[in-house]
């Protein structure tokens, strides 16, 4: 399917679910206020692939982080709620991502990739 709709109201704050889109795993994370504050307060100078938190999410929906779940090094699926930056850790070769899915440490060159998506309502998202 080129695009899918996904209802996120059942995802608790702090929880991440993995769904499939075009054969790719996609993380949908309901970020906590703390996750968001940490991501916003991170200086861009600390980032290997500098992107402000605001460009990783949609305005007015900052609690929802939606990303393709393949490490940008060699494609493994990182583990959530782990690593040195409170986001994801890729055990294959040790890449650490933060609470905005930005690469912070390890061999991955880029932030986790964002799929194209739009909000249909506050909790219904269309991916693709
Ligand atoms: Fe993730 Fe290599 S595939 S660190």
Short mmCIF file of N, CA, C and O and ligand atoms in Angstrom, two decimals:
data_model
loop_
_atom_site.label_atom_id
_atom_site.label_comp_id
_atom_site.label_asym_id
_atom_site.label_seq_id
_atom_site.Cartn_x
_atom_site.Cartn_y
_atom_site.Cartn_z
N UNK A 1 0.84 -1.20 0.00
CA UNK A 1 0.00 0.00 0.00
C UNK A 1 0.87 1.25 0.00
O UNK A 1 1.84 1.35 0.73
N UNK A 2 0.54 2.20 -0.82
CA UNK A 2 1.32 3.43 -0.89
C UNK A 2 1.19 4.24 0.39
O UNK A 2 2.16 4.80 0.89
N UNK A 3 -0.03 4.31 0.92
CA UNK A 3 -0.19 5.03 2.18
C UNK A 3 -1.10 4.23 3.11
O UNK A 3 -1.91 3.42 2.66
N UNK A 4 -0.91 4.48 4.40
CA UNK A 4 -1.73 3.81 5.39
C UNK A 4 -2.22 4.85 6.39
O UNK A 4 -1.59 5.90 6.56
N UNK A 5 -3.34 4.54 7.03
CA UNK A 5 -3.79 5.38 8.14
C UNK A 5 -3.58 4.59 9.41
O UNK A 5 -3.77 3.37 9.43
N UNK A 6 -3.17 5.29 10.46
CA UNK A 6 -2.90 4.61 11.73
C UNK A 6 -3.46 5.45 12.86
O UNK A 6 -3.17 6.65 12.97
N UNK A 7 -4.27 4.81 13.70
CA UNK A 7 -4.90 5.48 14.85
C UNK A 7 -3.98 5.33 16.07
O UNK A 7 -3.66 4.22 16.48
N UNK A 8 -3.58 6.46 16.65
CA UNK A 8 -2.56 6.44 17.70
C UNK A 8 -3.12 6.62 19.11
O UNK A 8 -2.35 6.65 20.08
N UNK A 9 -4.45 6.73 19.24
CA UNK A 9 -5.01 7.05 20.56
C UNK A 9 -4.73 5.98 21.60
O UNK A 9 -4.73 6.27 22.79
N UNK A 10 -4.45 4.75 21.16
CA UNK A 10 -4.18 3.68 22.13
C UNK A 10 -2.74 3.63 22.61
O UNK A 10 -2.40 2.79 23.45
N UNK A 11 -1.90 4.52 22.11
CA UNK A 11 -0.48 4.48 22.50
C UNK A 11 -0.27 5.37 23.72
O UNK A 11 -0.50 6.58 23.67
N UNK A 12 0.12 4.75 24.82
CA UNK A 12 0.32 5.49 26.08
C UNK A 12 1.53 6.40 25.95
O UNK A 12 2.47 6.11 25.20
N UNK A 13 1.50 7.46 26.74
CA UNK A 13 2.67 8.33 26.81
C UNK A 13 3.89 7.51 27.22
O UNK A 13 3.80 6.69 28.15
N UNK A 14 4.99 7.69 26.52
CA UNK A 14 6.20 6.94 26.82
C UNK A 14 6.31 5.63 26.06
O UNK A 14 7.34 4.97 26.10
N UNK A 15 5.23 5.26 25.36
CA UNK A 15 5.22 3.98 24.64
C UNK A 15 5.56 4.20 23.16
O UNK A 15 5.24 5.24 22.59
N UNK A 16 6.21 3.20 22.59
CA UNK A 16 6.49 3.19 21.14
C UNK A 16 5.87 1.95 20.54
O UNK A 16 6.00 0.87 21.11
N UNK A 17 5.22 2.07 19.42
CA UNK A 17 4.77 0.89 18.69
C UNK A 17 5.48 0.89 17.34
O UNK A 17 5.93 1.93 16.85
N UNK A 18 5.59 -0.29 16.78
CA UNK A 18 6.22 -0.44 15.46
C UNK A 18 5.15 -0.94 14.49
O UNK A 18 4.50 -1.94 14.77
N UNK A 19 4.97 -0.20 13.42
CA UNK A 19 4.00 -0.61 12.40
C UNK A 19 4.75 -0.80 11.09
O UNK A 19 5.94 -0.46 11.00
N UNK A 20 4.08 -1.33 10.09
CA UNK A 20 4.73 -1.55 8.80
C UNK A 20 4.14 -0.60 7.77
O UNK A 20 2.92 -0.39 7.71
N UNK A 21 5.01 -0.03 6.96
CA UNK A 21 4.59 0.84 5.86
C UNK A 21 5.51 0.55 4.67
O UNK A 21 6.73 0.65 4.80
N UNK A 22 4.90 0.17 3.57
CA UNK A 22 5.67 -0.19 2.37
C UNK A 22 6.80 -1.18 2.68
O UNK A 22 7.92 -1.03 2.20
N UNK A 23 6.51 -2.14 3.54
CA UNK A 23 7.50 -3.15 3.87
C UNK A 23 8.57 -2.67 4.83
O UNK A 23 9.50 -3.42 5.13
N UNK A 24 8.45 -1.45 5.31
CA UNK A 24 9.45 -0.91 6.25
C UNK A 24 8.84 -0.82 7.64
O UNK A 24 7.67 -0.42 7.78
N UNK A 25 9.62 -1.13 8.67
CA UNK A 25 9.13 -0.90 10.02
C UNK A 25 9.18 0.59 10.33
O UNK A 25 10.13 1.28 9.94
N UNK A 26 8.16 1.05 11.00
CA UNK A 26 8.08 2.48 11.37
C UNK A 26 7.79 2.57 12.86
O UNK A 26 6.86 1.92 13.35
N UNK A 27 8.61 3.36 13.56
CA UNK A 27 8.34 3.61 14.98
C UNK A 27 7.35 4.75 15.12
O UNK A 27 7.50 5.80 14.46
N UNK A 28 6.37 4.56 15.98
CA UNK A 28 5.47 5.65 16.36
C UNK A 28 5.62 5.79 17.87
O UNK A 28 5.23 4.90 18.64
N UNK A 29 6.25 6.87 18.28
CA UNK A 29 6.49 7.07 19.71
C UNK A 29 5.63 8.21 20.25
O UNK A 29 5.59 9.29 19.65
N UNK A 30 4.99 7.94 21.37
CA UNK A 30 4.26 8.98 22.10
C UNK A 30 5.23 9.55 23.12
O UNK A 30 5.44 8.98 24.18
N UNK A 31 5.84 10.67 22.79
CA UNK A 31 6.90 11.21 23.66
C UNK A 31 6.34 11.83 24.93
O UNK A 31 5.28 12.47 24.92
N UNK A 32 7.11 11.69 25.98
CA UNK A 32 6.75 12.34 27.24
C UNK A 32 7.19 13.81 27.17
O UNK A 32 8.02 14.19 26.33
N UNK A 33 6.67 14.61 28.09
CA UNK A 33 7.09 16.01 28.16
C UNK A 33 8.60 16.10 28.37
O UNK A 33 9.28 16.96 27.80
N UNK A 34 9.12 15.19 29.16
CA UNK A 34 10.57 15.19 29.42
C UNK A 34 11.35 14.85 28.14
O UNK A 34 12.37 15.49 27.84
N UNK A 35 10.88 13.87 27.38
CA UNK A 35 11.52 13.53 26.10
C UNK A 35 11.62 14.78 25.22
O UNK A 35 12.64 15.04 24.57
N UNK A 36 10.52 15.53 25.17
CA UNK A 36 10.44 16.70 24.28
C UNK A 36 11.38 17.80 24.78
O UNK A 36 12.12 18.41 24.00
N UNK A 37 11.36 18.04 26.09
CA UNK A 37 12.22 19.09 26.65
C UNK A 37 13.69 18.78 26.39
O UNK A 37 14.45 19.66 25.96
N UNK A 38 14.08 17.55 26.62
CA UNK A 38 15.48 17.17 26.39
C UNK A 38 15.84 17.39 24.91
O UNK A 38 16.89 17.94 24.60
N UNK A 39 14.96 16.98 24.03
CA UNK A 39 15.25 17.11 22.59
C UNK A 39 15.35 18.58 22.18
O UNK A 39 16.23 18.97 21.43
N UNK A 40 14.44 19.40 22.72
CA UNK A 40 14.44 20.83 22.35
C UNK A 40 15.65 21.56 22.92
O UNK A 40 16.15 22.51 22.33
N UNK A 41 16.09 21.14 24.10
CA UNK A 41 17.18 21.85 24.77
C UNK A 41 18.56 21.42 24.28
O UNK A 41 19.57 21.98 24.73
N UNK A 42 18.63 20.44 23.40
CA UNK A 42 19.93 19.98 22.92
C UNK A 42 20.51 20.99 21.93
O UNK A 42 19.87 21.29 20.91
N UNK A 43 21.71 21.51 22.19
CA UNK A 43 22.31 22.45 21.23
C UNK A 43 22.60 21.75 19.90
O UNK A 43 23.08 20.61 19.88
N UNK A 44 22.32 22.44 18.80
CA UNK A 44 22.58 21.85 17.48
C UNK A 44 24.06 21.51 17.31
O UNK A 44 24.41 20.57 16.59
N UNK A 45 24.91 22.25 17.99
CA UNK A 45 26.36 22.01 17.88
C UNK A 45 26.75 20.64 18.43
O UNK A 45 27.82 20.12 18.11
N UNK A 46 25.88 20.05 19.24
CA UNK A 46 26.17 18.72 19.80
C UNK A 46 25.77 17.60 18.83
O UNK A 46 25.99 16.43 19.13
N UNK A 47 25.16 17.95 17.72
CA UNK A 47 24.58 16.93 16.85
C UNK A 47 25.46 16.64 15.63
O UNK A 47 26.01 17.56 15.01
N UNK A 48 25.55 15.38 15.30
CA UNK A 48 26.32 14.94 14.13
C UNK A 48 25.58 15.26 12.83
O UNK A 48 26.18 15.54 11.80
N UNK A 49 24.26 15.20 12.87
CA UNK A 49 23.40 15.49 11.72
C UNK A 49 22.39 16.53 12.22
O UNK A 49 21.28 16.19 12.61
N UNK A 50 22.84 17.81 12.28
CA UNK A 50 22.06 18.81 13.03
C UNK A 50 20.68 19.09 12.46
O UNK A 50 20.53 19.50 11.32
N UNK A 51 19.69 18.82 13.27
CA UNK A 51 18.30 19.13 12.93
C UNK A 51 17.61 19.52 14.23
O UNK A 51 17.66 18.75 15.20
N UNK A 52 16.93 20.67 14.26
CA UNK A 52 16.20 21.02 15.48
C UNK A 52 15.05 20.04 15.71
O UNK A 52 14.53 19.44 14.76
N UNK A 53 14.66 19.92 16.97
CA UNK A 53 13.54 19.01 17.28
C UNK A 53 12.31 19.36 16.45
O UNK A 53 11.59 18.47 16.00
N UNK A 54 12.09 20.67 16.26
CA UNK A 54 10.88 21.11 15.54
C UNK A 54 10.82 20.56 14.12
O UNK A 54 9.72 20.43 13.55
N UNK A 55 11.95 20.23 13.54
CA UNK A 55 11.90 19.71 12.17
C UNK A 55 11.77 18.19 12.14
O UNK A 55 11.68 17.59 11.08
N UNK A 56 11.70 17.58 13.32
CA UNK A 56 11.55 16.13 13.41
C UNK A 56 10.10 15.72 13.66
O UNK A 56 9.76 14.54 13.63
N UNK A 57 9.28 16.70 13.98
CA UNK A 57 7.87 16.45 14.34
C UNK A 57 7.01 17.48 13.63
O UNK A 57 7.52 18.38 12.97
N UNK A 58 5.69 17.34 13.77
CA UNK A 58 4.78 18.32 13.17
C UNK A 58 4.34 19.32 14.25
O UNK A 58 4.05 18.92 15.39
N UNK A 59 4.29 20.58 13.87
CA UNK A 59 3.88 21.62 14.80
C UNK A 59 2.52 21.31 15.41
O UNK A 59 1.59 20.91 14.68
N UNK A 60 2.43 21.45 16.72
CA UNK A 60 1.16 21.17 17.41
C UNK A 60 0.99 19.69 17.75
O UNK A 60 0.03 19.32 18.43
N UNK A 61 1.90 18.85 17.28
CA UNK A 61 1.84 17.40 17.54
C UNK A 61 3.21 16.91 18.00
O UNK A 61 3.64 15.82 17.63
N UNK A 62 3.87 17.74 18.80
CA UNK A 62 5.26 17.45 19.18
C UNK A 62 5.42 16.16 19.97
O UNK A 62 6.53 15.64 20.10
N UNK A 63 4.31 15.68 20.53
CA UNK A 63 4.42 14.42 21.31
C UNK A 63 4.57 13.20 20.41
O UNK A 63 4.96 12.14 20.89
N UNK A 64 4.27 13.33 19.12
CA UNK A 64 4.32 12.17 18.23
C UNK A 64 5.58 12.21 17.37
O UNK A 64 5.78 13.14 16.59
N UNK A 65 6.41 11.18 17.54
CA UNK A 65 7.63 11.05 16.74
C UNK A 65 7.45 9.81 15.87
O UNK A 65 7.24 8.70 16.37
N UNK A 66 7.51 10.02 14.56
CA UNK A 66 7.23 8.94 13.59
C UNK A 66 8.45 8.81 12.67
O UNK A 66 8.81 9.78 11.98
N UNK A 67 9.09 7.64 12.71
CA UNK A 67 10.36 7.49 11.99
C UNK A 67 10.49 6.07 11.45
O UNK A 67 10.01 5.11 12.06
N UNK A 68 11.18 5.96 10.33
CA UNK A 68 11.51 4.64 9.81
C UNK A 68 12.50 4.00 10.78
O UNK A 68 13.47 4.64 11.21
N UNK A 69 12.22 2.75 11.11
CA UNK A 69 12.91 2.11 12.23
C UNK A 69 14.20 1.40 11.86
O UNK A 69 14.62 0.48 12.54
N UNK A 70 14.82 1.84 10.78
CA UNK A 70 16.09 1.21 10.39
C UNK A 70 17.25 2.14 10.71
O UNK A 70 17.27 3.30 10.27
N UNK A 71 18.21 1.62 11.44
CA UNK A 71 19.43 2.36 11.73
C UNK A 71 20.04 2.85 10.42
O UNK A 71 20.07 2.11 9.43
N UNK A 72 20.52 4.09 10.43
CA UNK A 72 21.08 4.66 9.20
C UNK A 72 22.51 4.17 8.94
O UNK A 72 23.12 4.58 7.95
N UNK A 73 23.02 3.30 9.79
CA UNK A 73 24.31 2.69 9.49
C UNK A 73 24.10 1.56 8.50
O UNK A 73 24.29 1.74 7.30
N UNK A 74 23.63 0.40 8.97
CA UNK A 74 23.44 -0.73 8.05
C UNK A 74 22.05 -1.35 8.16
O UNK A 74 21.84 -2.47 7.71
N UNK A 75 21.13 -0.62 8.78
CA UNK A 75 19.74 -1.01 8.67
C UNK A 75 19.14 -1.86 9.78
O UNK A 75 17.98 -2.26 9.68
N UNK A 76 19.90 -2.16 10.83
CA UNK A 76 19.31 -2.91 11.95
C UNK A 76 18.19 -2.09 12.59
O UNK A 76 18.08 -0.89 12.36
N UNK A 77 17.39 -2.75 13.40
CA UNK A 77 16.31 -2.04 14.10
C UNK A 77 16.78 -1.71 15.51
O UNK A 77 17.03 -2.61 16.32
N UNK A 78 16.94 -0.42 15.81
CA UNK A 78 17.40 -0.03 17.15
C UNK A 78 16.37 -0.37 18.24
O UNK A 78 15.18 -0.49 17.97
N UNK A 79 16.89 -0.49 19.45
CA UNK A 79 16.07 -0.82 20.61
C UNK A 79 15.67 0.49 21.30
O UNK A 79 16.52 1.36 21.53
N UNK A 80 14.39 0.60 21.62
CA UNK A 80 13.88 1.83 22.24
C UNK A 80 14.19 1.94 23.72
O UNK A 80 14.54 0.96 24.38
N UNK A 81 14.07 3.18 24.23
CA UNK A 81 14.31 3.46 25.65
C UNK A 81 15.67 2.96 26.09
O UNK A 81 15.79 2.39 27.18
N UNK A 82 16.64 3.13 25.25
CA UNK A 82 17.98 2.71 25.66
C UNK A 82 19.02 3.56 24.95
O UNK A 82 18.70 4.43 24.16
N UNK A 83 20.26 3.30 25.30
CA UNK A 83 21.35 4.13 24.78
C UNK A 83 21.64 5.27 25.73
O UNK A 83 20.94 5.47 26.72
N UNK A 84 22.68 6.03 25.39
CA UNK A 84 23.17 7.08 26.29
C UNK A 84 22.34 8.35 26.24
O UNK A 84 22.60 9.28 27.01
N UNK A 85 21.37 8.44 25.34
CA UNK A 85 20.65 9.70 25.17
C UNK A 85 19.14 9.54 25.33
O UNK A 85 18.35 10.38 24.90
N UNK A 86 18.74 8.42 25.95
CA UNK A 86 17.34 8.23 26.30
C UNK A 86 16.42 7.92 25.13
O UNK A 86 15.20 7.94 25.28
N UNK A 87 17.01 7.64 23.96
CA UNK A 87 16.17 7.36 22.80
C UNK A 87 16.26 5.91 22.38
O UNK A 87 15.59 5.05 22.97
N UNK A 88 17.09 5.65 21.40
CA UNK A 88 17.25 4.29 20.86
C UNK A 88 18.73 3.92 20.82
O UNK A 88 19.59 4.80 20.68
N UNK A 89 18.96 2.63 20.91
CA UNK A 89 20.32 2.10 20.81
C UNK A 89 20.32 0.99 19.77
O UNK A 89 19.48 0.09 19.81
N UNK A 90 21.24 1.06 18.83
CA UNK A 90 21.36 0.00 17.83
C UNK A 90 22.48 -0.94 18.27
O UNK A 90 23.65 -0.55 18.29
N UNK A 91 22.10 -2.17 18.63
CA UNK A 91 23.09 -3.10 19.17
C UNK A 91 24.03 -3.67 18.10
O UNK A 91 25.04 -4.27 18.45
N UNK A 92 23.70 -3.49 16.83
CA UNK A 92 24.54 -4.11 15.80
C UNK A 92 25.97 -3.59 15.86
O UNK A 92 26.92 -4.38 15.86
N UNK A 93 26.13 -2.26 15.92
CA UNK A 93 27.48 -1.70 15.96
C UNK A 93 27.56 -0.53 16.93
O UNK A 93 28.52 0.24 16.90
N UNK A 94 26.53 -0.33 17.74
CA UNK A 94 26.61 0.66 18.80
C UNK A 94 26.30 2.09 18.42
O UNK A 94 27.06 3.00 18.75
N UNK A 95 25.19 2.33 17.75
CA UNK A 95 24.77 3.71 17.49
C UNK A 95 23.70 4.13 18.50
O UNK A 95 22.78 3.36 18.80
N UNK A 96 23.85 5.35 18.99
CA UNK A 96 22.93 5.88 20.00
C UNK A 96 22.13 7.03 19.37
O UNK A 96 22.71 7.96 18.80
N UNK A 97 20.83 6.98 19.53
CA UNK A 97 19.94 8.03 19.01
C UNK A 97 19.21 8.68 20.20
O UNK A 97 18.94 8.03 21.21
N UNK A 98 18.88 9.96 20.03
CA UNK A 98 18.23 10.66 21.14
C UNK A 98 16.70 10.61 21.04
O UNK A 98 16.14 9.85 20.24
N UNK A 99 16.04 11.40 21.87
CA UNK A 99 14.57 11.33 21.96
C UNK A 99 13.87 12.02 20.77
O UNK A 99 12.65 12.08 20.73
N UNK A 100 14.67 12.50 19.82
CA UNK A 100 14.12 12.95 18.54
C UNK A 100 14.60 12.04 17.42
O UNK A 100 14.42 12.36 16.24
N UNK A 101 15.24 10.92 17.78
CA UNK A 101 15.75 9.99 16.77
C UNK A 101 16.98 10.52 16.04
O UNK A 101 17.28 10.06 14.93
N UNK A 102 17.68 11.43 16.68
CA UNK A 102 18.88 12.00 16.04
C UNK A 102 20.12 11.22 16.49
O UNK A 102 20.27 10.90 17.66
N UNK A 103 21.00 10.98 15.53
CA UNK A 103 22.20 10.21 15.85
C UNK A 103 23.12 11.04 16.75
O UNK A 103 23.37 12.22 16.48
N UNK A 104 23.58 10.43 17.83
CA UNK A 104 24.41 11.15 18.79
C UNK A 104 25.78 10.52 18.99
O UNK A 104 26.71 11.21 19.39
N UNK A 105 25.89 9.23 18.71
CA UNK A 105 27.15 8.55 18.99
C UNK A 105 27.14 7.23 18.25
O UNK A 105 26.08 6.60 18.12
N UNK A 106 28.30 6.81 17.74
CA UNK A 106 28.38 5.54 17.03
C UNK A 106 28.52 5.76 15.53
O UNK A 106 28.60 6.89 15.07
N UNK A 107 28.54 4.66 14.76
CA UNK A 107 28.88 4.76 13.35
C UNK A 107 27.77 5.25 12.43
O UNK A 107 28.04 5.56 11.27
N UNK A 108 26.52 5.29 12.87
CA UNK A 108 25.45 5.73 11.96
C UNK A 108 25.71 7.19 11.55
O UNK A 108 26.05 8.03 12.40
N UNK A 109 25.56 7.50 10.27
CA UNK A 109 25.89 8.85 9.79
C UNK A 109 24.76 9.86 9.92
O UNK A 109 24.99 11.06 9.95
N UNK A 110 23.52 9.36 9.93
CA UNK A 110 22.38 10.28 9.83
C UNK A 110 21.34 9.96 10.90
O UNK A 110 21.30 8.87 11.47
N UNK A 111 20.46 10.93 11.10
CA UNK A 111 19.32 10.73 11.99
C UNK A 111 18.40 9.66 11.40
O UNK A 111 18.40 9.44 10.18
N UNK A 112 17.60 9.04 12.25
CA UNK A 112 16.58 8.12 11.74
C UNK A 112 15.69 8.89 10.76
O UNK A 112 15.36 10.07 10.98
N UNK A 113 15.33 8.23 9.68
CA UNK A 113 14.63 8.90 8.57
C UNK A 113 13.13 9.05 8.89
O UNK A 113 12.51 8.13 9.42
N UNK A 114 12.60 10.20 8.53
CA UNK A 114 11.17 10.45 8.74
C UNK A 114 10.43 10.07 7.47
O UNK A 114 10.80 10.53 6.38
N UNK A 115 9.37 9.29 7.57
CA UNK A 115 8.56 9.03 6.38
C UNK A 115 7.69 10.25 6.11
O UNK A 115 7.49 11.09 7.00
N UNK A 116 7.14 10.39 4.91
CA UNK A 116 6.16 11.45 4.70
C UNK A 116 4.87 11.10 5.47
O UNK A 116 4.44 9.94 5.41
N UNK A 117 4.33 12.04 6.19
CA UNK A 117 3.06 11.77 6.89
C UNK A 117 2.35 13.07 7.19
O UNK A 117 2.96 14.15 7.19
N UNK A 118 1.05 12.94 7.45
CA UNK A 118 0.22 14.08 7.84
C UNK A 118 -0.80 13.63 8.85
O UNK A 118 -1.23 12.48 8.83
N UNK A 119 -1.21 14.56 9.68
CA UNK A 119 -2.26 14.26 10.64
C UNK A 119 -3.62 14.46 9.99
O UNK A 119 -3.89 15.51 9.39
N UNK A 120 -4.46 13.44 10.11
CA UNK A 120 -5.84 13.52 9.63
C UNK A 120 -6.70 14.12 10.75
O UNK A 120 -7.61 14.91 10.52
N UNK A 121 -6.38 13.73 11.98
CA UNK A 121 -6.99 14.33 13.17
C UNK A 121 -5.89 14.34 14.23
O UNK A 121 -4.74 14.00 13.93
N UNK A 122 -6.24 14.67 15.47
CA UNK A 122 -5.21 14.74 16.51
C UNK A 122 -4.49 13.42 16.73
O UNK A 122 -3.33 13.40 17.12
N UNK A 123 -5.19 12.31 16.50
CA UNK A 123 -4.56 11.01 16.78
C UNK A 123 -4.55 10.08 15.57
O UNK A 123 -4.04 8.97 15.67
N UNK A 124 -5.11 10.52 14.47
CA UNK A 124 -5.10 9.68 13.27
C UNK A 124 -4.06 10.24 12.30
O UNK A 124 -4.10 11.44 11.96
N UNK A 125 -3.14 9.39 11.90
CA UNK A 125 -2.09 9.85 11.01
C UNK A 125 -2.13 9.06 9.71
O UNK A 125 -2.46 7.87 9.72
N UNK A 126 -1.83 9.74 8.63
CA UNK A 126 -1.68 9.06 7.34
C UNK A 126 -0.21 9.08 6.99
O UNK A 126 0.41 10.15 6.90
N UNK A 127 0.34 7.89 6.80
CA UNK A 127 1.76 7.76 6.45
C UNK A 127 1.84 7.41 4.98
O UNK A 127 1.18 6.48 4.52
N UNK A 128 2.66 8.16 4.26
CA UNK A 128 2.83 7.92 2.82
C UNK A 128 2.00 8.87 1.99
O UNK A 128 1.23 9.67 2.51
FE1 LIG B 1 23.06 0.19 13.55
FE2 LIG B 1 25.36 -0.58 12.49
S1 LIG B 1 23.36 -1.07 11.83
S2 LIG B 1 25.02 0.62 14.26
#
